[in-house]
Coordinates of C-alpha atoms in Angstrom, one line a residue:
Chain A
X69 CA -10.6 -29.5 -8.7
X70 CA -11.2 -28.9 -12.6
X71 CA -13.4 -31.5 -12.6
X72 CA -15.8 -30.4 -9.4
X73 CA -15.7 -27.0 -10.6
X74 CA -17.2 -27.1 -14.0
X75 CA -21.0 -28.4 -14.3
X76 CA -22.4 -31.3 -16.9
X77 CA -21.8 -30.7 -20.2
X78 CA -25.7 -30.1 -21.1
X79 CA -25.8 -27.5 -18.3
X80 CA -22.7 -25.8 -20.4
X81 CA -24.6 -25.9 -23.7
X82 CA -27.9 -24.7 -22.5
X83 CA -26.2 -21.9 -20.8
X84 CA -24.1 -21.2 -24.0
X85 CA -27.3 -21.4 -26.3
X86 CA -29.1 -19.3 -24.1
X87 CA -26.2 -16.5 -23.9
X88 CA -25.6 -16.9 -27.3
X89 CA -29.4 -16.0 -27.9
X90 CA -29.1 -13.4 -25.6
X91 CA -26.7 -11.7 -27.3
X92 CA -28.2 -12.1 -31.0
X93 CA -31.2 -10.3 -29.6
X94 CA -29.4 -7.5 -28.0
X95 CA -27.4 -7.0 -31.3
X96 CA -30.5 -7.7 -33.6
X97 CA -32.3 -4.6 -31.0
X98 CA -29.0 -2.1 -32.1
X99 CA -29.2 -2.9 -35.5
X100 CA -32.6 -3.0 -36.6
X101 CA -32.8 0.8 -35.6
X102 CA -30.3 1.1 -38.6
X103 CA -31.4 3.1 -41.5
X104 CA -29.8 1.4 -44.2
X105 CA -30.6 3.7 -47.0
X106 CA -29.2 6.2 -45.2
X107 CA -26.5 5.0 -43.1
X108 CA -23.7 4.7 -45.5
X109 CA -23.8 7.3 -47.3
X110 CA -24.5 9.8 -44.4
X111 CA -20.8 7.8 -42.7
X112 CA -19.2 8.4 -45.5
X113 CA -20.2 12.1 -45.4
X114 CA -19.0 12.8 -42.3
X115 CA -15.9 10.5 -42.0
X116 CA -13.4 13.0 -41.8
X117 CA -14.8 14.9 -38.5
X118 CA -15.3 11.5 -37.3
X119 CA -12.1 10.0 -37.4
X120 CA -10.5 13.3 -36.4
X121 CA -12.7 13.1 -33.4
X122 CA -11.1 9.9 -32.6
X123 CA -7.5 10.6 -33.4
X124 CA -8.3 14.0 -31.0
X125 CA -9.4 11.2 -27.8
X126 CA -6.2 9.5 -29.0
X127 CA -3.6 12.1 -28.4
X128 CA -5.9 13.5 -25.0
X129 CA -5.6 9.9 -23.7
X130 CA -2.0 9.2 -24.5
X131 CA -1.3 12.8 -22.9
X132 CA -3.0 12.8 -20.5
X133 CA -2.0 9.2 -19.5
X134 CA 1.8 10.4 -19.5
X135 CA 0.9 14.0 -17.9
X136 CA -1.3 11.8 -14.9
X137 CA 1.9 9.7 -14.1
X138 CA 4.1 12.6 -13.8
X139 CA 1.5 14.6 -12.0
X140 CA 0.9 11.5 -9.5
X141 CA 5.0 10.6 -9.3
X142 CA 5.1 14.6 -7.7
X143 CA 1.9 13.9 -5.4
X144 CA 3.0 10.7 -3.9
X145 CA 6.7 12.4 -3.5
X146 CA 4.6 15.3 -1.7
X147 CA 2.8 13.0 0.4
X148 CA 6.0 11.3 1.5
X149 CA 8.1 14.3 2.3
X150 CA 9.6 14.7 5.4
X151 CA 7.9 18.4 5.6
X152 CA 4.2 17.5 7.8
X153 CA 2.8 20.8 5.8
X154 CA 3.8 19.6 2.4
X155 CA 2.4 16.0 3.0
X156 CA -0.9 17.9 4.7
X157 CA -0.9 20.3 1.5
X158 CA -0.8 17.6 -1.1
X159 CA -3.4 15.2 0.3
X160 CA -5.6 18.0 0.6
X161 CA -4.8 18.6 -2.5
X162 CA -5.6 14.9 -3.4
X163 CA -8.8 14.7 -1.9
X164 CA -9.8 18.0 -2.7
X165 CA -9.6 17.3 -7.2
X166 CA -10.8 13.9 -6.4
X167 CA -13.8 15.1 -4.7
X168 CA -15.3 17.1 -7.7
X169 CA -16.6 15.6 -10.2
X170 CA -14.4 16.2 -13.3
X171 CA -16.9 18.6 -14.8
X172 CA -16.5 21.0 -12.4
X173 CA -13.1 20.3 -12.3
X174 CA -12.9 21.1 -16.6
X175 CA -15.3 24.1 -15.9
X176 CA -12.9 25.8 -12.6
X177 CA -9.9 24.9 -14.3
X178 CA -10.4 26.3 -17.4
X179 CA -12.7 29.0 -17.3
X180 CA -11.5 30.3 -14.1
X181 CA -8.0 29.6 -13.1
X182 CA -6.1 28.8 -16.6
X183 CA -8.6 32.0 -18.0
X184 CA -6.5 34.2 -15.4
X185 CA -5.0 36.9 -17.3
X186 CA -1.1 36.3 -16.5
X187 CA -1.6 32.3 -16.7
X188 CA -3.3 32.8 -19.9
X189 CA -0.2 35.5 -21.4
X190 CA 2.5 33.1 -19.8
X191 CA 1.2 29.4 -21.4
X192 CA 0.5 31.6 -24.8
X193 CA 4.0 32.5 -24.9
X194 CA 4.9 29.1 -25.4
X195 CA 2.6 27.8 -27.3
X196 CA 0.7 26.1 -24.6
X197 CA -2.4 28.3 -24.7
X198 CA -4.8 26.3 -26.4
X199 CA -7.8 24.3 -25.5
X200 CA -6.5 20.9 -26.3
X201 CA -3.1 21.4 -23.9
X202 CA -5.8 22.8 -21.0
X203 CA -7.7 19.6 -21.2
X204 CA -4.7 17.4 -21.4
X205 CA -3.5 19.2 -18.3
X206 CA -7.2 19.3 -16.5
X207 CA -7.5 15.7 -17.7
X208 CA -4.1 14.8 -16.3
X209 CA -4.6 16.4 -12.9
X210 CA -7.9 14.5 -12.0
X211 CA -6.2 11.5 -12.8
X212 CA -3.0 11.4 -11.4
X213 CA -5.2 12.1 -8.0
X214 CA -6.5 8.8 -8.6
X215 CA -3.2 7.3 -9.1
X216 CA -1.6 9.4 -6.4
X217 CA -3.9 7.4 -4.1
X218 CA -3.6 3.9 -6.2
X219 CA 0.3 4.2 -5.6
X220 CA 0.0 4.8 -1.9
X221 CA -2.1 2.2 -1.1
X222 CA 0.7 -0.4 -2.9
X223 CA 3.8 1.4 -1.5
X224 CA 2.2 0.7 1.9
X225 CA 1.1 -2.8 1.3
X226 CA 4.9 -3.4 1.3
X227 CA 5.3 -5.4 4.4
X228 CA 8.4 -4.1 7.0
X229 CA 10.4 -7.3 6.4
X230 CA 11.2 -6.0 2.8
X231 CA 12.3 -3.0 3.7
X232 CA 14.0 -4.3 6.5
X233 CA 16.0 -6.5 4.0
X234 CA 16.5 -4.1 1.3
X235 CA 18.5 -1.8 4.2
X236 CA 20.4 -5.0 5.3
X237 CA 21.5 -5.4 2.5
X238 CA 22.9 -2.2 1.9
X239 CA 20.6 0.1 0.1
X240 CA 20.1 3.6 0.7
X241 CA 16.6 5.2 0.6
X242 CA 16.6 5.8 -2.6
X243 CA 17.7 2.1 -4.1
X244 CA 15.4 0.8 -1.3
X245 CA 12.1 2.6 -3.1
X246 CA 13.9 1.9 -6.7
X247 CA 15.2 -1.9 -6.5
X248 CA 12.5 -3.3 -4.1
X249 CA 9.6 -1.3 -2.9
X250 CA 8.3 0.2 -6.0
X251 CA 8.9 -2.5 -8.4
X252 CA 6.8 -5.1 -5.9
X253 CA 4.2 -2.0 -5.4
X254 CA 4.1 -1.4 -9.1
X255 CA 2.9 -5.4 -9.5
X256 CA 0.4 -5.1 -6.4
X257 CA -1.7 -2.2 -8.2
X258 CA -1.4 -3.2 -12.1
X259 CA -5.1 -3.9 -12.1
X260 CA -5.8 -0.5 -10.5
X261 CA -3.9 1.8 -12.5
X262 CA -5.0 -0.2 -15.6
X263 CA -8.8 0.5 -14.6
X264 CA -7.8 4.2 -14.0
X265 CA -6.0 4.6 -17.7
X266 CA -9.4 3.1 -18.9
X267 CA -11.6 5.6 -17.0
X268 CA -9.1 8.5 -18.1
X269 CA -9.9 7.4 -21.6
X270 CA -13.6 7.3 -21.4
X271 CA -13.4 10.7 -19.0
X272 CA -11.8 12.3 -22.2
X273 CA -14.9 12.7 -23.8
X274 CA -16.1 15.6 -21.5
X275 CA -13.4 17.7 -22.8
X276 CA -16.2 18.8 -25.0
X277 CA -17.2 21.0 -22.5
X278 CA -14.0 23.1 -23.3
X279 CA -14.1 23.2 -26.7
X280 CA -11.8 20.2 -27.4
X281 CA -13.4 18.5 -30.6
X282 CA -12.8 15.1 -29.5
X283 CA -14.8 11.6 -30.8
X284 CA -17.8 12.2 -28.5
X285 CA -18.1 15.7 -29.9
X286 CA -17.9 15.0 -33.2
X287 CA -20.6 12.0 -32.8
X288 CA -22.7 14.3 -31.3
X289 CA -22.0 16.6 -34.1
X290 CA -23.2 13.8 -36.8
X291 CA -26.1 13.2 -34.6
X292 CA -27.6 16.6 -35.0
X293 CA -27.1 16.8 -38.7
X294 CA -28.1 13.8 -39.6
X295 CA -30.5 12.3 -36.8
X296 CA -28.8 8.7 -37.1
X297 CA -28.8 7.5 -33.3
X298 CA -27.5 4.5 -33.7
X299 CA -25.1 5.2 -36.7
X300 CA -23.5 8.3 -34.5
X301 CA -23.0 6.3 -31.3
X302 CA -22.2 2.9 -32.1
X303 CA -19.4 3.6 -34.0
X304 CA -18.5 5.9 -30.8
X305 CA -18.6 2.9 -29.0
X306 CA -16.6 1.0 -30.8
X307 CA -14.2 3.6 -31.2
X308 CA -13.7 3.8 -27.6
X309 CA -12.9 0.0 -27.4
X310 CA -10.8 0.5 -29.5
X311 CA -8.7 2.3 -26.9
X312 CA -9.8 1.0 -23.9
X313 CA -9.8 -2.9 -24.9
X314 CA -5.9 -2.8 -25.1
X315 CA -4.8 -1.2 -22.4
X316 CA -7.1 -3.9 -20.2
X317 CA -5.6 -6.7 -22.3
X318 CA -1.8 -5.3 -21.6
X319 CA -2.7 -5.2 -17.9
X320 CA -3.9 -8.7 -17.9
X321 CA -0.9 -9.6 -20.0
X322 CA 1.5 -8.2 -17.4
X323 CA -0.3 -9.4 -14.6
X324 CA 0.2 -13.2 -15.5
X325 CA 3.9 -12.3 -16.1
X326 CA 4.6 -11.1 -12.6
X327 CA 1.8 -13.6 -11.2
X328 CA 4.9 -15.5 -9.6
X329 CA 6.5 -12.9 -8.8
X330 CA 3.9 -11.0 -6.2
X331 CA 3.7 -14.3 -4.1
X332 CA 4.5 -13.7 -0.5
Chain B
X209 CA 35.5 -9.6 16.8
X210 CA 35.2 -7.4 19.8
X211 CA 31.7 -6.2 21.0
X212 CA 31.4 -3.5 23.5
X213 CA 27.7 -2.7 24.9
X214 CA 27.6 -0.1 27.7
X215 CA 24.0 -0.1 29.3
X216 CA 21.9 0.0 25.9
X217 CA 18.9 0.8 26.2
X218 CA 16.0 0.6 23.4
X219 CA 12.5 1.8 24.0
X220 CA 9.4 1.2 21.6
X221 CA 6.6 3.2 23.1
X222 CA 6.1 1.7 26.5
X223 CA 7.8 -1.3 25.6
X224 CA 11.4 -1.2 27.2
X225 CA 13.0 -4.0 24.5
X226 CA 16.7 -3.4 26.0
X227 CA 16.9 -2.8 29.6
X228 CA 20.4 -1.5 30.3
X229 CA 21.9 -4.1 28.5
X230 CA 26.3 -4.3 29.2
X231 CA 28.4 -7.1 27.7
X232 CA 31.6 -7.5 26.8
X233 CA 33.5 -9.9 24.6
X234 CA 35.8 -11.2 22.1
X235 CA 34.5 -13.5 19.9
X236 CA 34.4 -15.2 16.7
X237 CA 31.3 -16.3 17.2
X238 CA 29.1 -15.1 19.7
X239 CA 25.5 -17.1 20.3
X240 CA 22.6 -14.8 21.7
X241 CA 19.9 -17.1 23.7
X242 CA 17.3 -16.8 25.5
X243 CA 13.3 -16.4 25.7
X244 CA 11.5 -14.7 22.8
X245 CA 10.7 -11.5 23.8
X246 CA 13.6 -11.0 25.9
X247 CA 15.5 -8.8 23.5
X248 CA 17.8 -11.0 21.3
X249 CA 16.4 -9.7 17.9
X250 CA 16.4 -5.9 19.3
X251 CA 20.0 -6.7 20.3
X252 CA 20.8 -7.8 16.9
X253 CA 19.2 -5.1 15.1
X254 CA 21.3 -2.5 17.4
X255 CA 24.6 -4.6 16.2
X256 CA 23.6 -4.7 12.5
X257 CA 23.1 -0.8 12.1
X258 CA 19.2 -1.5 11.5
X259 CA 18.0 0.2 14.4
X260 CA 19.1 3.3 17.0
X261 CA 19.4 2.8 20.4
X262 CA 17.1 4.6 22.7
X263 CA 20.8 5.5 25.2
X264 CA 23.6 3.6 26.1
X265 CA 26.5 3.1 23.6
X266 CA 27.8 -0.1 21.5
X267 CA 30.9 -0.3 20.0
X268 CA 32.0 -3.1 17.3
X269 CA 35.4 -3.7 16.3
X270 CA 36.3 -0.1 17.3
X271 CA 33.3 1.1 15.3
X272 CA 30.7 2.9 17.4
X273 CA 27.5 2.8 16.7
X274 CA 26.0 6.2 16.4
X275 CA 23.0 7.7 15.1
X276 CA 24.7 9.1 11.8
X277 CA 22.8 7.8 8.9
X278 CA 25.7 7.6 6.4
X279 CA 28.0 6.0 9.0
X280 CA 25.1 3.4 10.0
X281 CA 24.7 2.7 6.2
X282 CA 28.5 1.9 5.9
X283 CA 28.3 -0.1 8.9
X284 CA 25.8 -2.4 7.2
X285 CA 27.4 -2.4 3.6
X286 CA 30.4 -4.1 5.9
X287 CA 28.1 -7.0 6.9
X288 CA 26.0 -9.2 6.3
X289 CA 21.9 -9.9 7.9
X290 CA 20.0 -12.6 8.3
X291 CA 16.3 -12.3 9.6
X292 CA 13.8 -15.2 10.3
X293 CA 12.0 -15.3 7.6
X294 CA 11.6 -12.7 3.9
X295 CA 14.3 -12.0 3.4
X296 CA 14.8 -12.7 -0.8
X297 CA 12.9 -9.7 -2.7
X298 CA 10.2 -12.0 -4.1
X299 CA 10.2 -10.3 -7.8
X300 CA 13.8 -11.2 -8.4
X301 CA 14.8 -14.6 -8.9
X302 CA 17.6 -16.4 -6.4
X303 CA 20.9 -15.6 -8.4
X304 CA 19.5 -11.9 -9.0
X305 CA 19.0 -11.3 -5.5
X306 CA 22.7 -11.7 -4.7
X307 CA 23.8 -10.2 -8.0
X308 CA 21.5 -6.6 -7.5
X309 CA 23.3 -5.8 -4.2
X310 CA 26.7 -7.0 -5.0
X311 CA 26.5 -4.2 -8.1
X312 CA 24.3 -1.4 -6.5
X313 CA 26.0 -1.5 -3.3
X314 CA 29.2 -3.0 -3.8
X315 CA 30.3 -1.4 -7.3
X316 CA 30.7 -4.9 -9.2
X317 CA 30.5 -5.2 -12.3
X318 CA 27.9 -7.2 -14.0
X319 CA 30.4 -10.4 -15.1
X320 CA 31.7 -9.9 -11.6
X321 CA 28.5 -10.4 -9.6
X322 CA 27.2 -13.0 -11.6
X323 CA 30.9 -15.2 -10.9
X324 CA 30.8 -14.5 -7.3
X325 CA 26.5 -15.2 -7.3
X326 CA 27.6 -18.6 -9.3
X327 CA 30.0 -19.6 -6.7
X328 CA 27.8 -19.0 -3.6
X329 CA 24.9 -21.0 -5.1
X330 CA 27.2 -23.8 -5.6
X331 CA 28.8 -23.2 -2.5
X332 CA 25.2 -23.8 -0.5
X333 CA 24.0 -26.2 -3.2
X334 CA 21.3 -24.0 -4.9
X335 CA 23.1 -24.3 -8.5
X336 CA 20.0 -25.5 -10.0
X337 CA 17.7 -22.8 -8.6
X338 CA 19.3 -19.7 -9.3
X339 CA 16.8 -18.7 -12.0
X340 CA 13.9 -19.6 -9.6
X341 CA 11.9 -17.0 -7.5
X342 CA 11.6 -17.1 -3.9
X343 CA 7.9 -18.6 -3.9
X344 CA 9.1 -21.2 -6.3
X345 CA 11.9 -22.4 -3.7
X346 CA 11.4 -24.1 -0.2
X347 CA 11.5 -22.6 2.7
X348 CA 14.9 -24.0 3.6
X349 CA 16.0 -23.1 -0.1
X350 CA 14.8 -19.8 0.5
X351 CA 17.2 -19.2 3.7
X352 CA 20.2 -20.8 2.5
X353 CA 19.6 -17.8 -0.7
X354 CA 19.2 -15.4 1.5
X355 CA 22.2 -16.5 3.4
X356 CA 24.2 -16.8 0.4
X357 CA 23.1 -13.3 -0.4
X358 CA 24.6 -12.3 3.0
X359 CA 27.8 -13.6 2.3
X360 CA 27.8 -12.7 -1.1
X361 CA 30.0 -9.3 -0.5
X362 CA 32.3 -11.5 2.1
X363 CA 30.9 -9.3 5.2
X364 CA 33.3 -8.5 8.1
X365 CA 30.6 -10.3 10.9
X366 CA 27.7 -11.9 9.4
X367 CA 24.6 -11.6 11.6
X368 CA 21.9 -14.3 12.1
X369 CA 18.3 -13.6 13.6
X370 CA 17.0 -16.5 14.4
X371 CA 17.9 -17.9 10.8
X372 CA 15.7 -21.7 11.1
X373 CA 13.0 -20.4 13.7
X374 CA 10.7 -20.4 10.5
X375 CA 12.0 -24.1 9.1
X376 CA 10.9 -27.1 9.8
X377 CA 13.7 -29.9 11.4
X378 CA 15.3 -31.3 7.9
X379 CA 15.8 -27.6 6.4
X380 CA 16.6 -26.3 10.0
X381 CA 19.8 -28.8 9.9
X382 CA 20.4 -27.8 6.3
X383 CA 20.8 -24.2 7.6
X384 CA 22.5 -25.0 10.8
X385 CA 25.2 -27.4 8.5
X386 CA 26.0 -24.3 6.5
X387 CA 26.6 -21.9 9.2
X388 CA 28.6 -24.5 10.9
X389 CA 30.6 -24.5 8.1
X390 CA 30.9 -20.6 7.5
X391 CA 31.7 -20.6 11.1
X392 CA 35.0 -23.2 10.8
X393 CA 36.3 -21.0 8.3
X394 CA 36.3 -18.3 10.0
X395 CA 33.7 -16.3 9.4
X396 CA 32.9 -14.0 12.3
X397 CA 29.1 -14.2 13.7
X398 CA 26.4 -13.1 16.0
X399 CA 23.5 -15.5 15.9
X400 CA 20.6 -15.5 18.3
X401 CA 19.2 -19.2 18.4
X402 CA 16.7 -21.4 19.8
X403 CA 18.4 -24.6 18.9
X404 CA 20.5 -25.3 21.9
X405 CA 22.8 -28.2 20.4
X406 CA 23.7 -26.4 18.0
X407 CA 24.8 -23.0 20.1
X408 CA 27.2 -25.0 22.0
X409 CA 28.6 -26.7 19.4
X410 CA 29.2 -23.5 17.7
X411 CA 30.1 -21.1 19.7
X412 CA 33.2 -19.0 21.0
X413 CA 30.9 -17.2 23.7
X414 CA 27.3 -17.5 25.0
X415 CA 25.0 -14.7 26.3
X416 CA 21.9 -15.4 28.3
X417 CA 19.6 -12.1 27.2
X418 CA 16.3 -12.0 28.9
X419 CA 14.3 -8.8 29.7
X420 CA 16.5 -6.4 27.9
X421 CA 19.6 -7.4 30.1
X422 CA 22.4 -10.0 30.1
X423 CA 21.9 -12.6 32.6
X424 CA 25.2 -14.3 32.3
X425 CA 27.6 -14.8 29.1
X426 CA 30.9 -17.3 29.0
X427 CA 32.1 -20.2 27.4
X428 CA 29.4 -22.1 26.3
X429 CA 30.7 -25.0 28.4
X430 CA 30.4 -23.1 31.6
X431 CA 26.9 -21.3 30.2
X432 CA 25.7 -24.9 29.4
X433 CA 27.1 -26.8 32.1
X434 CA 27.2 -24.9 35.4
X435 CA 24.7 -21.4 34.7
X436 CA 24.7 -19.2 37.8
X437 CA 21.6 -17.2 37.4
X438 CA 18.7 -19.1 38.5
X439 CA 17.0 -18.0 35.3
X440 CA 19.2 -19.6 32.9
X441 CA 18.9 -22.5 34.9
X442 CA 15.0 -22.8 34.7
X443 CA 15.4 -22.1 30.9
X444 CA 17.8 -24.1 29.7
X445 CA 16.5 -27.0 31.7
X446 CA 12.7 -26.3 30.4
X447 CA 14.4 -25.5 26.5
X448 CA 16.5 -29.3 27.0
X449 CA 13.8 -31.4 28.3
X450 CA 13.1 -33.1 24.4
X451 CA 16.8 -32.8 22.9

């Protein structure tokens, strides 16, 4: 099968040559627009902002990556109640923050509703009132939708024998969901949820909107003082790979682990 | 074991599963047969706390059978249930899924389950696939875990649904061996079964089921030998053809 699979060996290293080529151009194109003379020095400058920009996306991602589970474990509870107007209520709900785009969302959410004057007084008197904790929250809400519907496509992929089993062999409802169907779910939709956390960090950079100074802020910042396209934005890139590039390789990771594991 | 089924009845939608269906016996091991589709598995589901009846009452070993979650959930923490085919959680290896009931559910401790999972896999010669995952086991493997899982707890009845309709005929005896021998030692059992040999050879009592009702139930010598309804007759005689 190996053997039919892969092509001739020149076929491999004209393709690899040609790739390779490929790729020296497109890197060549990025860095010729480099001004040297200027690049460094300007960097240096401006490192600071920079890397607080980046350490800002840092602690909006990991928050909002913890705030999104817990907002998603209380949707998919809701959408499983036994109460129809709670389950009706939430997916509304659901379908409602994940059919506006997330500037809008940012925009509503914090100009409007968290700007209310009692929500404002009641989040300042602990400490909760500024802009970074509103886009953590906003953040966290328009992805735990995502992941709210992520979930309940896995816990539903769990065929009836399962559950049939786990109750035979004595589980209540709760040790049903804990020992069998949401591990097995949690394995089904690693991929998913690992494509959502890398959206969620990449959707971070709109926080701007609000006020957060975050990397894509302070890029854009450096941009506008300095004019240095390429020297603004390609470390932004490379910043956000940074982030992004582990949490795909940890999915990948766990996904060969439990590869045996999600046979059926 | 005594059974006690006063016209149970269990309706899915339109489909009428149990038809009314009375029996009533005392038996160690009672054999369900019959054609698929005639209500065996609903039957067993009923007798295994699984599933509610739509009307008509059941009574096991003086428990009845009600509708009261808790008491159905006690009723099946007492036994032990087989189905067809699943029934190992796939992300758990063999020896786990016997140990993460017998702590969950029946309070063991961890030393405790894993002594009593050691024994079972030795007991139905899986000790050298305990650390295995289902898809990593045979399908004959694969039952016998699951049955050792069943008996794990040491259930009052043990209940069998079909347990080698999914195996082929080498694993299907491997099965059938084992529950032969469960059944000499006195476990008590409901099995529903389409291998006819083997339901006479093992049973206390025999009931015909077919279209939600019992035809005829007995002594598997007089279910086997002389069967009164004219339906058992036609089945048995198509089902014994080849064997």
């Amino acid at each position: 099968m190996h053997a039919s699979r892969s092509g001739s060996l020149l076929a491999e290293l004209l393709a690899a040559l040609l790739l390779t080529a490929l790729t020296c151009a497109g890197v060549w194109m990025v860095l010729s627009e480099l001004e040297t003379a200027r690049s460094g020095a300007a960097l240096w400058k401006y490192r600071e902002s920079l890397w607080r920009g980046w350490g800002t996306t840092l602690v909006v991602s990991v928050g909002a990556l913890v705030g999104s589970c817990a907002v998603a474990g209380v949707l998919v509870a809701g959408q499983r109640s036994g109460l129809r107007s709670l389950r009706w209520f939430t997916q509304g709900l659901v379908e409602l923050v994940r059919g506006m785009p997330l500037l809008s969302l940012l925009l509503i959410g914090f100009y409007v509703v968290l700007n209310n004057r009692f929500l404002a007084e009641a989040l300042d008197r602990v400490n909760l009132g500024d802009k970074l904790f509103a886009g953590i929250l906003l953040l966290s809400i328009f992805t735990g939708a995502y992941l709210t519907e992520i979930l309940r496509g896995g816990l539903e992929s769990i065929p009836q024998a399962q559950l049939d089993s786990a109750r035979a062999v004595g589980f209540d409802r709760w040790q049903v969901m804990r020992y069998v169907v949401f591990p097995q779910a949690l394995r089904r939709v690693l991929p998913a949820l690992a494509g959502q956390f890398v959206s969620l960090v990449k959707d971070s950079s709109l926080l701007s909107v609000i006020g957060v100074n975050e990397f894509t802020y302070q890029a854009r910042a450096f941009y506008a003082a300095t004019y240095l396209g390429v020297e603004a934005f390609l470390p932004l890139a490379v910043g956000y790979l940074l982030l992004t590039l582990p949490i795909a390789g940890f999915s990948h990771w766990l996904e060969r682990r439990f590869a045996a594991a999600t046979a059926n | 074991m005594k059974l006690h089924a006063d016209t149970l009845t269990r309706a899915y939608g339109a489909v009428q599963a149990l038809d009314g269906l009375s029996l009533q016996v005392d038996a160690r091991v009672l054999v369900l047969i019959g054609p698929s589709g005639g209500g065996k598995s609903t039957f067993l589901r009923l007798c295994g706390g699984l599933d509610l009846a739509t009307s008509g009452s059941l009574e096991i070993n003086g428990t009845a059978l009600g509708e009261d979650p808790a008491e159905l959930l006690a009723w099946r923490r007492r036994n032990g249930f087989l189905f067809q085919q699943f029934n190992l959680f796939p992300h758990l290896t063999a020896r786990r899924n016997i140990t993460l009931p017998l702590e969950k559910v029946h309070g063991r401790s961890p030393e405790e389950a894993e002594e009593v999972a050691r024994r079972c896999l030795e007991r139905f010669g899986l000790q050298a696939h305990g650390d295995k995952l289902p898809a990593q086991m045979s399908g004959g493997q694969q039952q016998r875990a699951g049955l050792a899982r069943a008996i794990a707890p040491g259930p009052e009845i043990l209940l069998l649904d079909e347990p080698t309709s999914a195996l082929d005929p080498e694993m299907t005896a491997e099965v059938l061996e084992l529950i032969q021998e469960l059944a000499a030692a006195g476990q008590h059992i409901i099995l529903s079964t389409h291998e006819m040999g083997f339901a006479r050879a093992v049973a206390d009592q025999v009931a015909v089921i077919a279209e939600g009702k019992i035809l005829e139930s007995g002594l598997p010598a007089a279910v086997f030998g002389q069967p009164r309804a004219a339906f058992t007759q036609r089945f048995l005689a198509k089902v014994m053809r080849f064997t």
